[in-house]
């Protein structure tokens, strides 16, 4: 049994291979959604659930995470940073956080996950029912890509399988777990998987095998692991749907048209442009002679001139000039997007044997 006091352990160490090349230069947890880092949504959900003591597991991108989150006071939490030298698995994260966690119950939250509606209800249910562990599940169309849970007739968790070739259900583990100190014995009792990692699914399975009380909650709301660009854009769209329109601190000339829910931050300038919401435009950005279409997030210090863009995320300091149509794109920091030169109009080809080429003349 825990002390009734709940802490949080947030994982923010991963390398973000599926978001490359964006994440060669920055932590995937800091890629912004509606101009706020993904990680902040999770930290805010933790604070809303009344949890203030938060341990953040950091890896190679530690300096960036520390710079963004600081001591957590701006988010209403107290942060302890826990370095993980190499990503050896989620159960390994629990192992190295032992001193921070003590004998308290805790929520483990994956920093690049996004859950609409927060986790307050879940934490309250866990505090009331006191199982040894509680996992969050959601129905997915492609269970082979996830940890999958099999439930018994009473809805208790009977078994877990990591990325099964033949899934026993379509219920995938969402990146939020609630544990009592019972998990500490579990993570010490398992062996590394074929990936060389200590898997949290194996630790939870160990609890099940020991006849401990492992429960699940199935969420029907919205959950995404923002690990790839498609998911990022999808989450961005969901968040923008709730945007509060505001542009009083920005300069918008009378040749511009602003339609629907558009938030423009202080110091931004809009001239001769059409912006159709939901859209967020960051501070000091300049939009001129451009069309910015629905579900687009433009960070601060961005220039968009004589171009069209929609359903995209544009990061800090990027510029897009003279480009007709950009869609469903994630454009990194300080990137320059310009038209290809028109001349000389010749095709230069180096083709291998048996090639097939189509050229639009």
Coordinates of C-alpha atoms in Angstrom, one line a residue:
X1 CA 0.0 0.0 0.0
X2 CA 1.2 3.5 -0.8
X3 CA 0.9 6.5 1.5
X4 CA -2.1 7.9 -0.3
X5 CA 0.2 10.7 -1.5
X6 CA 0.6 10.6 -5.3
X7 CA 3.6 11.7 -7.3
X8 CA 4.2 11.8 -11.0
X9 CA 7.0 10.3 -13.1
X10 CA 7.1 11.9 -16.6
X11 CA 9.3 10.3 -19.3
X12 CA 10.9 12.8 -21.5
X13 CA 14.1 11.0 -22.5
X14 CA 13.4 9.3 -25.9
X15 CA 15.2 10.2 -29.1
X16 CA 12.2 10.8 -31.3
X17 CA 13.4 8.7 -34.3
X18 CA 10.0 8.9 -36.0
X19 CA 9.9 12.7 -36.0
X20 CA 13.3 13.0 -37.7
X21 CA 14.7 15.2 -39.0
X22 CA 12.9 17.7 -36.7
X23 CA 14.2 15.9 -33.6
X24 CA 17.8 15.8 -34.7
X25 CA 18.0 19.3 -33.2
X26 CA 15.3 19.3 -30.6
X27 CA 13.4 17.0 -28.1
X28 CA 10.2 15.5 -29.6
X29 CA 8.4 16.4 -26.4
X30 CA 9.0 20.1 -27.1
X31 CA 7.6 20.1 -30.6
X32 CA 4.7 22.6 -30.3
X33 CA 1.0 21.8 -30.7
X34 CA -1.0 25.0 -31.1
X35 CA 2.2 26.8 -30.1
X36 CA 2.7 25.0 -26.8
X37 CA 5.1 22.1 -26.3
X38 CA 3.4 18.7 -26.2
X39 CA 5.1 18.0 -22.9
X40 CA 3.4 21.0 -21.3
X41 CA -0.1 19.5 -21.9
X42 CA 0.8 16.5 -19.9
X43 CA 2.4 18.5 -17.1
X44 CA -0.7 20.7 -16.9
X45 CA -2.9 17.6 -16.8
X46 CA -0.8 16.3 -13.8
X47 CA -1.1 19.7 -12.0
X48 CA -4.9 19.7 -12.6
X49 CA -5.1 16.3 -11.0
X50 CA -3.7 17.9 -7.8
X51 CA -0.2 16.3 -8.2
X52 CA 2.7 18.7 -7.5
X53 CA 5.8 16.5 -7.1
X54 CA 6.9 15.6 -10.5
X55 CA 10.1 13.7 -11.5
X56 CA 11.1 14.1 -15.1
X57 CA 13.3 11.4 -16.7
X58 CA 15.7 13.1 -19.1
X59 CA 18.2 11.8 -21.6
X60 CA 20.3 13.4 -24.3
X61 CA 18.0 16.3 -24.7
X62 CA 18.1 17.2 -20.9
X63 CA 19.4 20.7 -21.4
X64 CA 16.5 21.6 -23.7
X65 CA 13.9 20.1 -21.4
X66 CA 15.4 21.8 -18.4
X67 CA 15.4 25.1 -20.2
X68 CA 11.8 24.8 -21.2
X69 CA 10.3 23.5 -18.0
X70 CA 12.6 25.0 -15.4
X71 CA 11.6 24.3 -11.8
X72 CA 8.0 23.8 -12.9
X73 CA 6.7 26.7 -10.9
X74 CA 5.1 28.3 -14.0
X75 CA 3.1 25.1 -14.4
X76 CA 2.2 24.8 -10.7
X77 CA 4.5 21.8 -10.0
X78 CA 7.9 21.1 -8.4
X79 CA 10.2 19.3 -10.7
X80 CA 13.0 16.9 -9.9
X81 CA 15.2 15.9 -12.9
X82 CA 16.3 12.3 -13.1
X83 CA 19.0 11.6 -15.7
X84 CA 18.7 8.3 -17.6
X85 CA 22.0 7.7 -19.4
X86 CA 20.5 5.6 -22.1
X87 CA 16.9 4.6 -22.9
X88 CA 16.8 1.2 -21.3
X89 CA 13.0 0.9 -21.1
X90 CA 10.1 2.3 -19.1
X91 CA 10.6 -0.2 -16.2
X92 CA 14.2 1.0 -16.0
X93 CA 12.9 4.5 -15.6
X94 CA 11.0 3.4 -12.6
X95 CA 14.1 1.6 -11.2
X96 CA 16.2 4.7 -11.4
X97 CA 13.5 6.9 -9.9
X98 CA 13.3 4.8 -6.8
X99 CA 14.7 7.5 -4.5
X100 CA 12.4 10.2 -5.8
X101 CA 9.3 8.0 -5.7
X102 CA 10.0 6.6 -2.2
X103 CA 6.9 4.6 -0.9
X104 CA 4.4 6.8 -2.6
X105 CA 1.8 5.9 -5.2
X106 CA 2.5 7.5 -8.6
X107 CA 1.3 8.3 -12.1
X108 CA 3.7 7.4 -14.9
X109 CA 3.1 9.6 -17.9
X110 CA 4.8 9.4 -21.3
X111 CA 5.8 13.0 -22.2
X112 CA 4.9 12.8 -25.9
X113 CA 1.4 11.4 -25.2
X114 CA -1.7 13.6 -25.6
X115 CA -4.9 12.9 -23.8
X116 CA -7.9 15.2 -24.3
X117 CA -9.7 15.7 -21.0
X118 CA -6.8 15.2 -18.7
X119 CA -6.2 12.5 -16.0
X120 CA -8.0 13.9 -13.0
X121 CA -10.9 11.4 -13.0
X122 CA -8.5 8.6 -13.5
X123 CA -6.3 9.6 -10.5
X124 CA -9.4 10.0 -8.3
X125 CA -10.6 6.5 -9.3
X126 CA -7.2 5.1 -8.5
X127 CA -7.1 6.8 -5.1
X128 CA -10.6 5.5 -4.3
X129 CA -10.2 1.9 -5.4
X130 CA -6.6 1.3 -4.4
X131 CA -5.6 -1.4 -6.9
X132 CA -1.9 -2.3 -7.1
X133 CA -1.7 -0.9 -10.6
X134 CA -4.1 0.7 -13.1
X135 CA -3.5 1.0 -16.8
X136 CA -5.3 3.1 -19.4
X137 CA -6.5 1.4 -22.6
X138 CA -8.1 2.6 -25.8
X139 CA -9.4 0.8 -28.8
X140 CA -7.0 1.0 -31.8
X141 CA -7.4 -0.1 -35.4
X142 CA -3.8 -1.5 -35.5
X143 CA -3.1 -3.3 -32.2
X144 CA 0.1 -4.9 -33.5
X145 CA 1.9 -1.6 -33.1
X146 CA 1.2 -1.3 -29.3
X147 CA 1.2 -3.0 -26.0
X148 CA -2.1 -4.9 -26.0
X149 CA -4.2 -6.0 -23.0
X150 CA -6.5 -9.0 -22.7
X151 CA -9.2 -8.6 -20.1
X152 CA -11.0 -11.4 -18.2
X153 CA -14.8 -11.6 -17.8
X154 CA -14.8 -9.1 -14.9
X155 CA -12.8 -6.5 -16.8
X156 CA -9.6 -7.3 -14.8
X157 CA -6.4 -7.4 -16.8
X158 CA -5.6 -11.0 -17.6
X159 CA -2.5 -10.6 -19.7
X160 CA -0.4 -8.0 -21.6
X161 CA 1.6 -8.5 -24.8
X162 CA 4.0 -6.0 -26.4
X163 CA 3.4 -5.5 -30.1
X164 CA 1.8 -8.9 -30.6
X165 CA 1.8 -10.5 -34.1
X166 CA -1.7 -12.0 -33.3
X167 CA -3.4 -9.6 -30.9
X168 CA -5.9 -11.0 -28.5
X169 CA -7.9 -7.7 -28.4
X170 CA -7.9 -4.3 -29.9
X171 CA -7.2 -2.6 -26.5
X172 CA -3.9 -0.8 -26.6
X173 CA -2.0 0.6 -23.6
X174 CA -2.1 4.4 -23.5
X175 CA 1.0 6.1 -22.1
X176 CA -0.4 6.7 -18.6
X177 CA 0.0 4.2 -15.8
X178 CA -0.9 4.4 -12.1
X179 CA 1.2 2.4 -9.6
X180 CA 1.5 1.6 -5.9
X181 CA 5.0 0.8 -4.5
X182 CA 4.3 -2.9 -5.5
X183 CA 5.7 -2.0 -8.9
X184 CA 9.2 -1.6 -7.4
X185 CA 9.5 -5.3 -6.7
X186 CA 8.1 -6.1 -10.2
X187 CA 10.7 -4.0 -12.0
X188 CA 13.5 -5.7 -10.0
X189 CA 12.1 -9.1 -10.9
X190 CA 12.0 -9.0 -14.7
X191 CA 14.7 -9.6 -17.3
X192 CA 15.4 -7.3 -20.3
X193 CA 13.4 -8.0 -23.4
X194 CA 14.9 -8.8 -26.8
X195 CA 15.2 -5.1 -27.4
X196 CA 17.6 -4.9 -24.4
X197 CA 15.0 -2.9 -22.5
X198 CA 13.2 -3.5 -19.2
X199 CA 9.6 -3.3 -20.5
X200 CA 6.9 -1.9 -18.2
X201 CA 4.4 -4.4 -19.8
X202 CA 6.6 -7.3 -18.4
X203 CA 6.6 -5.6 -14.9
X204 CA 2.8 -5.3 -15.0
X205 CA 2.5 -8.9 -16.2
X206 CA 4.6 -9.9 -13.2
X207 CA 2.1 -8.3 -10.9
X208 CA -0.7 -10.1 -12.7
X209 CA 1.2 -13.4 -12.3
X210 CA 1.6 -12.7 -8.6
X211 CA -2.2 -12.4 -8.3
X212 CA -1.9 -8.7 -7.6
X213 CA -4.9 -6.4 -8.4
X214 CA -4.3 -4.9 -11.8
X215 CA -7.2 -2.9 -13.2
X216 CA -7.8 -1.0 -16.4
X217 CA -9.8 2.0 -17.5
X218 CA -10.8 2.2 -21.2
X219 CA -10.9 5.7 -22.5
X220 CA -13.2 6.5 -25.4
X221 CA -12.0 10.1 -25.7
X222 CA -9.0 11.1 -27.7
X223 CA -5.5 9.8 -27.3
X224 CA -2.5 10.1 -29.5
X225 CA 1.2 9.3 -29.2
X226 CA 2.6 12.3 -31.0
X227 CA 5.6 10.2 -32.3
X228 CA 5.1 10.9 -36.0
X229 CA 4.1 13.9 -38.2
X230 CA 0.6 12.6 -39.1
X231 CA -0.2 12.3 -35.4
X232 CA 1.3 15.7 -34.5
X233 CA -0.9 17.3 -37.2
X234 CA -4.0 15.4 -35.9
X235 CA -3.4 16.6 -32.3
X236 CA -2.7 20.1 -33.5
X237 CA -6.1 20.0 -35.3
X238 CA -7.9 18.8 -32.1
X239 CA -6.3 21.5 -29.9
X240 CA -7.0 24.2 -32.4
X241 CA -10.7 23.3 -32.5
X242 CA -10.9 24.9 -29.0
X243 CA -8.9 28.0 -29.8
X244 CA -10.2 31.3 -28.4
X245 CA -10.1 34.0 -31.0
X246 CA -8.0 37.1 -30.1
X247 CA -5.9 39.5 -32.1
X248 CA -6.1 42.8 -30.3
X249 CA -2.3 43.0 -29.6
X250 CA -1.4 42.4 -33.3
X251 CA -1.3 44.7 -36.3
X252 CA -3.9 43.7 -38.9
X253 CA -4.4 46.0 -41.9
X254 CA -7.8 46.6 -43.6
X255 CA -6.7 44.6 -46.6
X256 CA -6.6 41.5 -44.5
X257 CA -9.5 39.1 -43.8
X258 CA -9.7 37.1 -40.6
X259 CA -12.3 34.5 -40.6
X260 CA -13.4 32.1 -37.8
X261 CA -11.3 31.3 -34.7
X262 CA -7.9 32.9 -35.1
X263 CA -5.5 33.8 -32.3
X264 CA -2.8 36.2 -33.2
X265 CA -0.1 36.9 -30.5
X266 CA 1.3 40.2 -29.5
X267 CA 3.6 41.9 -32.0
X268 CA 2.6 39.9 -35.0
X269 CA 1.8 41.8 -38.3
X270 CA -0.7 40.7 -40.9
X271 CA -1.1 42.6 -44.2
X272 CA -3.0 41.9 -47.4
X273 CA -3.7 38.3 -46.2
X274 CA -6.5 36.0 -45.6
X275 CA -6.5 33.8 -42.5
X276 CA -9.2 31.2 -42.0
X277 CA -9.3 29.6 -38.6
X278 CA -8.8 27.7 -36.5
X279 CA -5.3 29.2 -36.6
X280 CA -2.7 30.3 -34.1
X281 CA -0.1 32.9 -35.2
X282 CA 2.8 33.4 -32.8
X283 CA 4.4 36.6 -31.5
X284 CA 6.3 38.8 -33.9
X285 CA 5.4 36.8 -36.9
X286 CA 4.8 38.6 -40.2
X287 CA 2.1 37.4 -42.6
X288 CA 1.9 39.3 -45.9
X289 CA 0.1 38.7 -49.1
X290 CA -0.6 35.2 -47.8
X291 CA -3.4 32.7 -47.2
X292 CA -3.2 30.8 -43.9
X293 CA -5.8 28.0 -43.9
X294 CA -7.5 26.0 -41.2
X295 CA -5.7 23.9 -38.5
X296 CA -2.4 25.7 -38.9
X297 CA -0.1 26.7 -36.1
X298 CA 2.5 29.3 -36.8
X299 CA 5.2 29.8 -34.1
X300 CA 6.9 33.0 -33.2
X301 CA 9.2 35.0 -35.4
X302 CA 7.9 33.3 -38.6
X303 CA 7.6 35.0 -42.0
X304 CA 5.0 33.9 -44.5
X305 CA 4.9 36.0 -47.7
X306 CA 3.1 35.6 -50.9
X307 CA 2.4 31.9 -50.0
X308 CA -0.5 29.6 -49.1
X309 CA -0.4 27.1 -46.2
X310 CA -2.9 25.0 -44.4
X311 CA -3.2 22.1 -42.0
X312 CA 0.5 22.5 -41.0
X313 CA 2.8 23.3 -38.1
X314 CA 5.5 26.0 -38.6
X315 CA 8.2 26.2 -36.0
X316 CA 10.1 29.3 -34.7
X317 CA 12.0 31.5 -37.1
X318 CA 11.0 29.7 -40.3
X319 CA 10.2 31.6 -43.5
X320 CA 8.0 30.7 -46.4
X321 CA 8.1 33.0 -49.4
X322 CA 6.6 32.8 -52.9
X323 CA 5.4 29.2 -52.5
X324 CA 1.9 28.4 -53.8
X325 CA 0.6 25.7 -51.6
X326 CA 1.9 24.0 -48.5
X327 CA -0.3 21.4 -46.8
X328 CA -0.1 18.8 -44.1
X329 CA 3.5 19.8 -43.3
X330 CA 5.7 20.1 -40.3
X331 CA 8.3 22.9 -41.0
X332 CA 11.2 23.1 -38.6
X333 CA 13.0 25.9 -36.8
X334 CA 14.7 28.6 -39.0
X335 CA 13.8 26.7 -42.2
X336 CA 13.6 28.6 -45.4
X337 CA 11.1 27.5 -48.0
X338 CA 11.3 29.2 -51.4
X339 CA 10.3 28.4 -55.0
X340 CA 12.6 26.3 -57.1
X341 CA 14.4 28.4 -59.7
X342 CA 12.7 28.4 -63.1
X343 CA 15.7 28.4 -65.4
X344 CA 17.4 26.7 -66.9
X345 CA 14.5 24.5 -68.0
X346 CA 16.4 21.3 -68.6
X347 CA 16.2 18.0 -66.8
X348 CA 19.5 16.5 -65.7
X349 CA 19.2 12.8 -65.2
X350 CA 21.4 10.0 -64.0
X351 CA 19.4 6.8 -64.5
X352 CA 20.1 3.2 -63.7
X353 CA 19.3 0.2 -65.9
X354 CA 15.6 -0.6 -66.4
X355 CA 14.5 2.8 -65.0
X356 CA 11.0 4.2 -65.6
X357 CA 10.7 8.0 -65.4
X358 CA 7.8 10.3 -65.8
X359 CA 8.6 14.0 -66.5
X360 CA 5.9 16.7 -66.7
X361 CA 7.1 18.9 -69.5

